XYZ file of C-alpha atoms in Angstrom:
151
model
C -18.488 13.218 44.914
C -21.417 15.060 43.393
C -22.822 18.064 45.199
C -26.536 17.789 46.041
C -26.585 21.572 46.537
C -25.383 22.250 42.972
C -28.139 22.754 40.372
C -26.303 20.792 37.661
C -25.580 17.824 39.943
C -29.137 17.838 41.312
C -30.462 17.793 37.750
C -28.155 14.861 36.983
C -29.806 12.882 39.815
C -33.236 13.825 38.487
C -32.271 12.742 34.969
C -31.060 9.402 36.326
C -34.330 8.934 38.222
C -36.291 9.809 35.094
C -34.452 6.998 33.268
C -36.078 4.474 35.607
C -39.236 2.705 34.526
C -41.730 0.776 36.617
C -40.214 -2.594 35.779
C -36.540 -1.640 36.110
C -34.822 -4.449 38.015
C -31.972 -4.037 40.456
C -28.552 -5.417 39.654
C -28.282 -6.604 43.269
C -30.438 -6.656 46.378
C -34.095 -7.490 46.902
C -35.845 -4.132 46.556
C -38.131 -3.345 43.673
C -37.646 0.009 41.951
C -40.653 1.561 43.729
C -39.330 0.343 47.095
C -35.892 1.780 46.287
C -37.384 5.196 45.527
C -39.380 5.101 48.785
C -36.239 3.938 50.617
C -34.275 6.918 49.249
C -37.070 9.258 50.378
C -36.600 8.190 54.021
C -33.376 10.241 54.321
C -35.279 13.325 53.214
C -38.337 12.562 55.361
C -36.034 12.625 58.382
C -34.997 16.152 57.355
C -38.295 17.617 56.185
C -40.937 15.448 57.912
C -39.265 14.150 61.088
C -42.630 13.465 62.722
C -42.961 10.419 60.427
C -40.084 8.667 62.176
C -39.227 7.716 65.734
C -36.085 9.459 66.938
C -33.392 7.181 68.304
C -33.044 7.152 72.076
C -29.910 8.358 73.844
C -28.150 4.970 73.787
C -29.023 4.294 70.154
C -27.918 7.801 69.164
C -24.602 7.300 70.981
C -24.046 4.026 69.098
C -25.001 5.645 65.774
C -22.707 8.633 66.334
C -19.828 6.468 67.560
C -19.911 3.528 65.150
C -22.077 4.378 62.126
C -21.730 8.112 61.477
C -18.208 7.986 60.006
C -19.277 5.359 57.452
C -22.375 7.300 56.447
C -20.923 10.819 56.129
C -17.581 9.907 54.551
C -16.927 9.982 50.814
C -16.276 6.228 50.700
C -18.979 4.468 48.665
C -21.254 1.856 50.164
C -20.609 -1.750 49.221
C -23.279 -3.865 47.548
C -25.692 -5.371 50.050
C -24.633 -3.001 52.845
C -26.761 -3.375 55.973
C -29.898 -1.237 56.145
C -31.214 0.484 59.260
C -34.702 -0.796 60.196
C -36.459 2.534 59.532
C -35.179 2.443 55.939
C -36.609 -1.002 55.138
C -39.616 -0.716 52.833
C -41.567 -3.982 52.992
C -44.629 -3.159 50.941
C -44.873 -2.148 47.289
C -45.323 1.555 46.574
C -46.725 3.605 43.719
C -43.778 4.091 41.360
C -44.882 7.478 39.982
C -45.694 8.886 43.430
C -42.343 7.820 44.893
C -40.484 9.152 41.869
C -42.189 12.559 42.214
C -41.519 12.642 45.968
C -37.826 11.889 45.577
C -37.389 14.438 42.794
C -39.185 17.033 44.932
C -36.867 16.358 47.877
C -33.785 16.642 45.664
C -35.026 19.949 44.252
C -35.894 21.324 47.700
C -32.476 20.385 49.082
C -30.671 21.986 46.147
C -32.752 25.154 46.399
C -32.184 25.509 50.146
C -28.453 25.191 49.517
C -25.449 24.238 51.587
C -25.798 27.138 54.027
C -29.165 25.791 55.230
C -27.464 22.513 56.103
C -24.329 23.862 57.794
C -24.373 22.673 61.415
C -27.913 21.301 60.924
C -28.991 18.618 63.384
C -29.240 15.138 61.920
C -31.940 12.775 63.088
C -29.357 10.155 64.078
C -25.884 11.688 64.024
C -26.099 15.070 65.736
C -24.918 18.269 64.065
C -23.346 17.809 60.634
C -21.457 20.103 58.316
C -22.950 20.791 54.887
C -20.173 18.607 53.435
C -21.229 15.708 55.657
C -24.874 16.230 54.659
C -23.839 16.277 51.020
C -21.757 13.113 51.352
C -24.575 11.285 53.112
C -27.268 12.251 50.608
C -25.154 11.990 47.443
C -23.604 8.659 48.407
C -27.001 7.141 49.176
C -28.535 8.328 45.911
C -25.542 7.143 43.879
C -25.570 3.749 45.556
C -29.203 3.036 44.792
C -29.383 4.612 41.357
C -26.338 2.521 40.409
C -28.089 -0.511 41.919
C -30.822 0.020 39.342
C -28.459 0.673 36.450
C -28.931 4.423 36.025
């Protein structure tokens, strides 16, 4: 598993993103490349701009922590066409260049803050996570979708 807090690994993600072009097509799924970039930004928005998203209620958070968390923070890769949480569904088209810049900026910010900033940090949906769990969640999601688009 790559390390989103490592400068070399973060740059590898950025290089992969920079290999995308506006008409890159996914190898599976229904998202366009601009929607995929916006979709990947949602994870970071929940960290850096939580006001953009509705927090799950107590029952939903219990269900997420009990049944979903282990799948999301483990090192096991997502399967193709894995289910998507409603807040991650991007229905409208987005500006490719804007979404690309946003995602790269989030990756750089996360790497620069480093693992210590994420140790025992509260997750929007899963409660407190270790920096390893944060890394697994972010790296696995990026890998899944960049692979979906062939980079």
